[in-house]
């Protein structure tokens, strides 16, 4: 079955420290990969996506993620977090050939503390 | 551009009742997908509509049905509500395989 695993349900981190949120997906021939962010009582906002080409993708607010095909991973990183980064982060996958539905992980709550 | 809009934002229903949720896609988008997000969980795909037809469906019972109108807006209907149907229902629109812009969601509480 196609699945996405986010091993860490919560990640506490101090402001200005680096952070990595982990995401693994079940193996498939071809995938599109996404990270979404959800603030309290809001919908999902696209943070970044990998479709093809360079395996390292970046967002406008300093996050980056690297597609690793051999490890079927798409971990999200930020070198220095800010209080405003506190939110729920969801990794999602589109398995090509299976339509374009998003399969989501269970989410990681990032809590940035002073 | 108003983005994806959903209505209502919140509602409370009683077990056994029926509910209709509405979604207006982002301008220029012709595909609408619906997701259910239970508390503390990731969104789960319900179904997708394109050209007024259900194109793909997730593992949800027939109590969940939908419709897409000629202007691409969409409705999600849930019959015979159960307590377990309480969730945030998210609508996403797109114009291609890799596009998905989400609305703010409708919080459904079944009592």
XYZ file of C-alpha atoms in Angstrom:
225
model
C 0.000 0.000 0.000
C 1.149 3.509 -0.726
C 1.995 5.356 2.466
C 3.900 8.301 3.887
C 5.642 8.134 7.238
C 6.519 11.084 9.412
C 8.299 9.499 12.347
C 8.290 12.539 14.614
C 4.885 13.667 15.824
C 6.374 16.617 17.698
C 9.673 18.462 17.359
C 10.526 21.106 19.957
C 13.388 23.439 19.055
C 14.798 26.715 20.294
C 14.633 29.816 18.140
C 17.584 30.233 15.747
C 18.468 26.541 16.045
C 18.434 24.235 12.992
C 15.665 21.712 12.484
C 14.979 18.649 10.350
C 11.543 17.101 9.884
C 11.701 13.606 8.497
C 9.543 12.092 5.782
C 9.718 8.677 4.156
C 7.380 7.227 1.555
C 6.711 3.740 0.301
C 8.739 2.893 -2.721
C 7.381 3.580 -6.143
C 8.661 4.051 -9.643
C 7.875 7.734 -9.818
C 6.593 10.253 -7.309
C 5.961 13.925 -6.810
C 6.748 15.163 -3.310
C 5.341 18.033 -1.278
C 5.562 19.712 2.085
C 2.548 21.599 3.368
C 2.266 23.779 6.473
C -0.876 24.210 8.550
C -1.327 26.974 11.102
C -3.988 26.570 13.821
C -7.544 26.555 12.506
C -6.412 27.071 8.949
C -6.113 25.075 5.749
C -2.922 23.797 4.183
C -0.361 26.001 2.484
C 2.157 24.617 0.034
C 5.686 25.105 1.357
C 7.693 23.466 -1.419
C 7.527 20.666 -3.944
C 9.724 18.321 -5.928
C 8.545 17.352 -9.390
C 11.754 16.646 -11.281
C 15.245 17.990 -11.840
C 17.411 19.154 -8.954
C 16.865 17.002 -5.893
C 17.219 20.004 -3.592
C 14.237 22.347 -3.520
C 13.837 25.536 -1.549
C 11.002 27.699 -0.269
C 10.909 31.473 -0.092
C 11.066 31.478 3.717
C 14.289 29.514 4.153
C 13.092 25.904 4.223
C 14.638 23.318 1.944
C 14.018 19.639 1.236
C 16.072 17.031 -0.541
C 14.660 14.162 -2.557
C 16.613 10.963 -1.918
C 15.357 8.239 -4.205
C 17.512 5.441 -2.794
C 16.258 6.107 0.731
C 12.738 7.085 -0.398
C 12.961 10.193 1.737
C 12.122 13.866 1.461
C 13.294 15.460 4.703
C 12.562 19.120 5.406
C 15.267 21.325 6.898
C 15.791 24.878 8.013
C 19.142 26.159 9.293
C 17.656 28.701 11.717
C 14.021 28.643 12.839
C 11.861 31.514 13.989
C 8.955 31.643 16.404
C 6.634 32.175 13.439
C 7.614 28.737 12.068
C 5.579 27.091 14.830
C 2.960 25.044 12.968
C 2.017 21.546 11.787
C 3.973 20.284 8.809
C 2.682 17.610 6.473
C 4.636 15.623 3.942
C 2.599 14.438 0.946
C 3.174 12.319 -2.132
C 1.534 11.890 -5.501
C 2.247 8.442 -6.865
C 2.296 8.929 -10.624
C 0.036 6.544 -12.464
C -2.412 6.599 -9.578
C -4.201 9.774 -10.498
C -3.216 12.984 -8.766
C -4.500 12.424 -5.256
C -2.232 13.481 -2.436
C -1.270 10.874 0.154
C -0.348 12.601 3.405
C 1.712 11.678 6.410
C 0.324 12.128 9.905
C 2.105 15.421 10.405
C 4.857 16.833 12.602
C 4.125 19.584 15.085
C 7.063 22.000 15.094
C 7.175 24.069 18.258
C 9.736 26.848 18.344
C 10.602 28.139 21.800
C 12.476 31.219 22.967
C -8.121 36.331 -6.609
C -10.116 34.915 -3.707
C -8.368 31.573 -3.773
C -10.286 28.473 -2.732
C -13.323 29.338 -0.618
C -15.338 26.925 1.488
C -18.637 27.310 3.285
C -19.691 27.120 5.979
C -16.610 27.464 8.183
C -18.170 25.592 11.079
C -21.300 23.578 11.651
C -22.770 21.190 14.163
C -25.001 18.292 13.157
C -26.750 15.465 14.964
C -26.079 11.803 14.295
C -28.160 10.492 11.417
C -28.545 13.868 9.748
C -27.270 14.856 6.347
C -24.835 17.684 5.565
C -23.713 19.567 2.458
C -20.404 21.384 2.271
C -19.503 23.777 -0.524
C -16.330 24.753 -2.320
C -15.485 27.382 -4.910
C -12.168 26.706 -6.631
C -9.439 29.173 -7.354
C -9.997 31.104 -10.566
C -8.880 29.116 -13.600
C -8.934 25.766 -11.804
C -11.132 22.973 -13.161
C -10.368 20.138 -10.743
C -11.688 19.902 -7.192
C -10.637 17.380 -4.574
C -12.040 16.783 -1.098
C -10.105 15.601 1.941
C -11.107 14.658 5.471
C -8.738 15.600 8.284
C -9.569 14.019 11.618
C -8.130 15.588 14.751
C -4.419 14.934 15.007
C -4.252 13.190 11.638
C -3.167 14.003 8.123
C -5.781 14.679 5.466
C -7.350 11.641 3.803
C -8.456 11.772 0.165
C -12.207 11.409 -0.323
C -12.703 12.010 -4.043
C -11.878 14.257 -6.975
C -14.089 15.895 -9.585
C -13.174 16.993 -13.077
C -15.555 18.058 -15.836
C -18.485 17.389 -13.525
C -17.592 13.750 -13.054
C -16.002 11.845 -10.191
C -12.581 10.953 -11.512
C -11.040 9.253 -8.515
C -12.258 8.056 -5.127
C -10.585 7.150 -1.865
C -11.644 4.582 0.717
C -14.804 6.254 1.915
C -18.285 4.715 2.081
C -21.094 5.607 -0.279
C -22.527 7.895 2.395
C -20.003 10.375 1.041
C -21.024 11.766 -2.324
C -20.260 14.831 -4.322
C -21.078 16.975 -7.259
C -19.319 19.453 -9.495
C -21.189 22.222 -11.280
C -20.478 23.746 -14.715
C -18.717 26.684 -13.027
C -16.355 24.113 -11.384
C -17.667 24.696 -7.880
C -18.342 21.564 -5.891
C -20.394 20.099 -3.075
C -19.634 17.312 -0.641
C -22.635 15.516 0.814
C -22.533 13.177 3.765
C -25.612 11.140 4.681
C -26.467 9.343 7.916
C -23.811 11.182 9.881
C -21.775 9.280 12.451
C -19.803 10.658 15.362
C -16.667 9.556 13.514
C -17.458 11.924 10.662
C -16.448 14.825 12.896
C -13.434 16.366 11.182
C -12.060 19.261 9.194
C -13.123 18.890 5.582
C -10.718 20.441 3.122
C -11.304 21.307 -0.480
C -8.408 21.644 -2.908
C -8.449 22.922 -6.461
C -5.961 22.634 -9.274
C -5.447 22.839 -13.000
C -2.910 20.086 -13.385
C -1.580 16.950 -11.825
C 0.722 18.713 -9.423
C -1.382 21.665 -8.371
C -3.372 21.655 -5.167
C -4.451 24.862 -3.461
C -6.419 24.309 -0.280
C -9.262 26.228 1.253
C -9.558 27.043 4.950
C -11.775 24.051 5.528
C -15.138 23.355 7.116
C -15.108 22.112 10.703
C -17.915 19.566 11.081
C -18.916 18.429 14.539
C -21.386 15.559 14.859
C -23.087 15.226 18.249
